[in-house]
Amino acid sequence: MKGLWLQNRQLSFRTDLPEPQVEPGMALIRLRTAGICATDLEMLHGYYPFTGVPGHEFVGGVLAAPGAEGWVGKRVVGEINLTCVECEACRAGREHHCANRTVLGILGHDGVLAEYFTLPVRNLHAVPEGVEDELAVFTEPLAAALEIQEQVQVQPGMRVLVVGAGRLGMLIAQTLRLTSCDLKVVVRRQAPADLLARFGIAAVFADEVPENSADLVAEATGSPDGFALSRRAVRPAGTLALKSTFAGDVTLNLSSVVVDEITLVGSRCGPFAPALRLLESGLVDLRPLISARYDLADGLAAMEKAAEHGALKVLVTQD
Amino acid sequence: MKGLWLQNRQLSFRTDLPEPQVEPGMALIRLRTAGICATDLEMLHGYYPFTGVPGHEFVGGVLAAPGAEGWVGKRVVGEINLTCVECEACRAGREHHCANRTVLGILGHDGVLAEYFTLPVRNLHAVPEGVEDELAVFTEPLAAALEIQEQVQVQPGMRVLVVGAGRLGMLIAQTLRLTSCDLKVVVRRQAPADLLARFGIAAVFADEVPENSADLVAEATGSPDGFALSRRAVRPAGTLALKSTFAGDVTLNLSSVVVDEITLVGSRCGPFAPALRLLESGLVDLRPLISARYDLADGLAAMEKAAEHGALKVLVTQD
């Protein structure tokens, strides 16, 4: 089959990939639309030593599901962690932290930037009829944005700062806007500020952010500068949610975290069902976040486009 | 008056200190018993550039309180942050984080290791009759231990690890024991293990702590080694409460904090009223934590004793 292939940090388009086999409990899925995310790009720089088909944001059609034939023909999205069901984390309901997990297109399981791929049936969510592919493909990153509110109580009276107006920052901002909080997003250029204005969200530049001015900060840059700004902006006894991974270690004055009683919350994958409800409600406006669309055959060009400065969501489709 | 004096990291015992003046809203207090804490010792190493009388853990008798004469003659403990009442943090009920605060014996306000000292009347708490001085002097550090439970919901089913069995670690362990959680305390020597056994608390050595084995870790060493052990011990989606300040910066893999969705909670001063209730209830056993008692005139020897390896609470008294 056709698809992208990552090996030794080299990405290629191949036509000789073996079609995945499907076992009981698993679903064979045909790609309809995929999204490219920062993690996919970071993997090219060795973020994870992954060999295989990259990609984990998708909408697909179920072709086969041995033992669960009711899924066949359904349009689905899917949770990206393939879990063991048996370890302590799984049994405690924290499947995202399964000790034995593989992760779709990231760790030990081929991803979605190919004609076909597989996922456990229990990972699937049917896409509501009214939600078209180009929006449904945002389910996974939208769930990651909602994870903040699974972890932190965002009160309407809070002053909230999102640091970073990229793919994920824009989704975080749109979900937080729904809480009626006093929301600002830190941008580095005018284009994202203009886009945020379309969503009714205030943009600020980094040098306009006062110290200790936010009750909650969501860091969505993954850069040491973004972290430093976030730490400066959060007020004593406030919360700093870390949404992006960082390349390398970050040096931190832990004493000031103690004295100021800051709470740092690492935040990763989120809940799919609420994300699908949010897509169905139309309360988020995602179409302006789509920067470009490519056919799967042009997957390499899609990845290049996604790596461009200022690119937001790049989609890869298959008829 | 007599008292200890800290200047340029040099501690001296002086007999020529000016008696503090008392203004309306303030109370003049005569020392009965003081406790020496790790922060007092760290200040000798320049943790804060403080000049004045050190010490912040005390039980005293109120000698004067202009405009609030009802306090005169009362036996009191007192909150250590002198706040402005007007800044944003104060108005929001987060007085411990007052932007303009001074701190008793730590920052801009003379402390308690002298014959007399002052505190705002609003900082005072009357000591219940049944709680003698040697126990009431633990109110401040006991409140700091309880701050963990102000910030984190400690569920009875949790596996909780306290890293460090010093002055504060012992108090944290005793307060957490009351939640019925599955509690272990990391020790480096046999003596604290034996003491913990008296309290019915399990002790472990660092090399006996499995990775990812604690739902909640309380770090009470303030050392990079203690932090590294704490980070290793906390399970994905678990919480790490930081109770001790650290000398210098600590390097941290923030990506792993994101991927494992760890919550780091800086934790400092806590609530006095619950600490006094706890002392009154007798549910904590603090007398075995007293390592030595000194007269105020021997305050220098008391500080030396407190700095000894293995010393727990050293008290300084005045008849």
PDB file of C-alpha atoms in Angstrom, chain A residues 185-287:
ATOM      1  CA  VAL A 185      -3.168  34.663  24.015  1.00  0.00           C
ATOM      2  CA  VAL A 186       0.500  35.530  23.583  1.00  0.00           C
ATOM      3  CA  VAL A 187       1.443  35.881  19.901  1.00  0.00           C
ATOM      4  CA  ARG A 188       4.722  36.668  18.190  1.00  0.00           C
ATOM      5  CA  ARG A 189       3.308  37.962  14.905  1.00  0.00           C
ATOM      6  CA  GLN A 190       0.324  39.949  13.675  1.00  0.00           C
ATOM      7  CA  ALA A 191      -1.254  37.134  11.606  1.00  0.00           C
ATOM      8  CA  PRO A 192      -2.290  34.956  14.586  1.00  0.00           C
ATOM      9  CA  ALA A 193      -3.456  38.092  16.407  1.00  0.00           C
ATOM     10  CA  ASP A 194      -5.774  38.832  13.494  1.00  0.00           C
ATOM     11  CA  LEU A 195      -7.015  35.251  13.479  1.00  0.00           C
ATOM     12  CA  LEU A 196      -7.674  35.352  17.213  1.00  0.00           C
ATOM     13  CA  ALA A 197      -9.624  38.582  16.719  1.00  0.00           C
ATOM     14  CA  ARG A 198     -11.922  36.631  14.377  1.00  0.00           C
ATOM     15  CA  PHE A 199     -12.607  34.278  17.273  1.00  0.00           C
ATOM     16  CA  GLY A 200     -13.205  37.175  19.667  1.00  0.00           C
ATOM     17  CA  ILE A 201     -10.033  36.391  21.611  1.00  0.00           C
ATOM     18  CA  ALA A 202      -7.551  39.048  22.751  1.00  0.00           C
ATOM     19  CA  ALA A 203      -3.932  38.736  21.626  1.00  0.00           C
ATOM     20  CA  VAL A 204      -0.914  40.235  23.393  1.00  0.00           C
ATOM     21  CA  PHE A 205       2.770  40.335  22.615  1.00  0.00           C
ATOM     22  CA  ALA A 206       5.190  38.855  25.157  1.00  0.00           C
ATOM     23  CA  ASP A 207       6.485  42.240  26.315  1.00  0.00           C
ATOM     24  CA  GLU A 208       2.952  43.349  27.108  1.00  0.00           C
ATOM     25  CA  VAL A 209       2.392  40.600  29.693  1.00  0.00           C
ATOM     26  CA  PRO A 210       2.732  41.921  33.264  1.00  0.00           C
ATOM     27  CA  GLU A 211       4.383  39.774  35.915  1.00  0.00           C
ATOM     28  CA  ASN A 212       2.076  37.755  38.202  1.00  0.00           C
ATOM     29  CA  SER A 213      -0.925  38.727  36.090  1.00  0.00           C
ATOM     30  CA  ALA A 214      -2.546  35.368  35.322  1.00  0.00           C
ATOM     31  CA  ASP A 215      -4.371  32.944  37.590  1.00  0.00           C
ATOM     32  CA  LEU A 216      -3.818  30.190  35.034  1.00  0.00           C
ATOM     33  CA  VAL A 217      -1.263  29.957  32.236  1.00  0.00           C
ATOM     34  CA  ALA A 218      -1.316  27.324  29.497  1.00  0.00           C
ATOM     35  CA  GLU A 219       2.140  26.892  27.945  1.00  0.00           C
ATOM     36  CA  ALA A 220       1.800  25.745  24.333  1.00  0.00           C
ATOM     37  CA  THR A 221       5.139  26.613  22.752  1.00  0.00           C
ATOM     38  CA  GLY A 222       7.445  23.919  24.145  1.00  0.00           C
ATOM     39  CA  SER A 223      10.285  26.459  24.130  1.00  0.00           C
ATOM     40  CA  PRO A 224      12.370  27.577  27.123  1.00  0.00           C
ATOM     41  CA  ASP A 225      11.405  31.181  26.312  1.00  0.00           C
ATOM     42  CA  GLY A 226       7.731  30.278  26.390  1.00  0.00           C
ATOM     43  CA  PHE A 227       8.206  28.500  29.687  1.00  0.00           C
ATOM     44  CA  ALA A 228      10.073  31.461  31.199  1.00  0.00           C
ATOM     45  CA  LEU A 229       7.323  33.840  30.111  1.00  0.00           C
ATOM     46  CA  SER A 230       4.675  31.504  31.519  1.00  0.00           C
ATOM     47  CA  ARG A 231       6.447  31.240  34.876  1.00  0.00           C
ATOM     48  CA  ARG A 232       6.767  35.031  35.031  1.00  0.00           C
ATOM     49  CA  ALA A 233       3.112  35.572  34.160  1.00  0.00           C
ATOM     50  CA  VAL A 234       1.525  33.181  36.636  1.00  0.00           C
ATOM     51  CA  ARG A 235       0.629  34.785  39.954  1.00  0.00           C
ATOM     52  CA  PRO A 236       1.566  33.306  43.329  1.00  0.00           C
ATOM     53  CA  ALA A 237      -0.652  30.319  44.177  1.00  0.00           C
ATOM     54  CA  GLY A 238      -1.576  30.133  40.492  1.00  0.00           C
ATOM     55  CA  THR A 239      -1.426  27.232  38.042  1.00  0.00           C
ATOM     56  CA  LEU A 240       0.808  26.658  35.040  1.00  0.00           C
ATOM     57  CA  ALA A 241      -0.435  23.952  32.664  1.00  0.00           C
ATOM     58  CA  LEU A 242       2.282  22.521  30.422  1.00  0.00           C
ATOM     59  CA  LYS A 243       0.749  21.399  27.127  1.00  0.00           C
ATOM     60  CA  SER A 244       3.831  21.036  24.946  1.00  0.00           C
ATOM     61  CA  THR A 245       6.864  18.835  25.294  1.00  0.00           C
ATOM     62  CA  PHE A 246      10.274  20.480  25.473  1.00  0.00           C
ATOM     63  CA  ALA A 247      13.431  19.448  23.675  1.00  0.00           C
ATOM     64  CA  GLY A 248      15.994  18.787  26.415  1.00  0.00           C
ATOM     65  CA  ASP A 249      15.977  19.717  30.061  1.00  0.00           C
ATOM     66  CA  VAL A 250      14.757  23.026  31.421  1.00  0.00           C
ATOM     67  CA  THR A 251      16.384  24.687  34.413  1.00  0.00           C
ATOM     68  CA  LEU A 252      13.933  25.837  36.994  1.00  0.00           C
ATOM     69  CA  ASN A 253      14.132  27.742  40.254  1.00  0.00           C
ATOM     70  CA  LEU A 254      12.185  25.250  42.347  1.00  0.00           C
ATOM     71  CA  SER A 255      12.509  27.402  45.483  1.00  0.00           C
ATOM     72  CA  SER A 256      10.441  30.125  43.866  1.00  0.00           C
ATOM     73  CA  VAL A 257       7.863  27.465  42.933  1.00  0.00           C
ATOM     74  CA  VAL A 258       7.697  26.523  46.625  1.00  0.00           C
ATOM     75  CA  VAL A 259       7.664  30.078  48.011  1.00  0.00           C
ATOM     76  CA  ASP A 260       5.074  31.225  45.453  1.00  0.00           C
ATOM     77  CA  GLU A 261       3.125  27.959  45.826  1.00  0.00           C
ATOM     78  CA  ILE A 262       2.870  27.537  42.058  1.00  0.00           C
ATOM     79  CA  THR A 263       1.172  24.414  40.719  1.00  0.00           C
ATOM     80  CA  LEU A 264       2.713  22.990  37.530  1.00  0.00           C
ATOM     81  CA  VAL A 265       0.443  20.556  35.708  1.00  0.00           C
ATOM     82  CA  GLY A 266       1.741  18.354  32.916  1.00  0.00           C
ATOM     83  CA  SER A 267      -1.069  17.850  30.421  1.00  0.00           C
ATOM     84  CA  ARG A 268      -1.177  15.551  27.410  1.00  0.00           C
ATOM     85  CA  CYS A 269      -3.958  13.436  25.851  1.00  0.00           C
ATOM     86  CA  GLY A 270      -7.562  14.279  26.598  1.00  0.00           C
ATOM     87  CA  PRO A 271     -11.069  12.875  26.417  1.00  0.00           C
ATOM     88  CA  PHE A 272     -12.521  12.159  22.944  1.00  0.00           C
ATOM     89  CA  ALA A 273     -16.227  12.102  23.786  1.00  0.00           C
ATOM     90  CA  PRO A 274     -16.350  15.733  25.004  1.00  0.00           C
ATOM     91  CA  ALA A 275     -14.281  16.809  21.989  1.00  0.00           C
ATOM     92  CA  LEU A 276     -16.826  15.200  19.654  1.00  0.00           C
ATOM     93  CA  ARG A 277     -19.671  16.881  21.536  1.00  0.00           C
ATOM     94  CA  LEU A 278     -17.875  20.198  21.131  1.00  0.00           C
ATOM     95  CA  LEU A 279     -17.442  19.620  17.392  1.00  0.00           C
ATOM     96  CA  GLU A 280     -21.104  18.716  17.074  1.00  0.00           C
ATOM     97  CA  SER A 281     -22.195  21.819  18.984  1.00  0.00           C
ATOM     98  CA  GLY A 282     -20.348  24.117  16.622  1.00  0.00           C
ATOM     99  CA  LEU A 283     -19.056  26.174  19.582  1.00  0.00           C
ATOM    100  CA  VAL A 284     -15.533  26.117  18.181  1.00  0.00           C
ATOM    101  CA  ASP A 285     -14.555  27.571  14.811  1.00  0.00           C
ATOM    102  CA  LEU A 286     -11.880  25.310  13.369  1.00  0.00           C
ATOM    103  CA  ARG A 287     -12.065  25.852   9.631  1.00  0.00           C
TER     104      ARG A 287
END
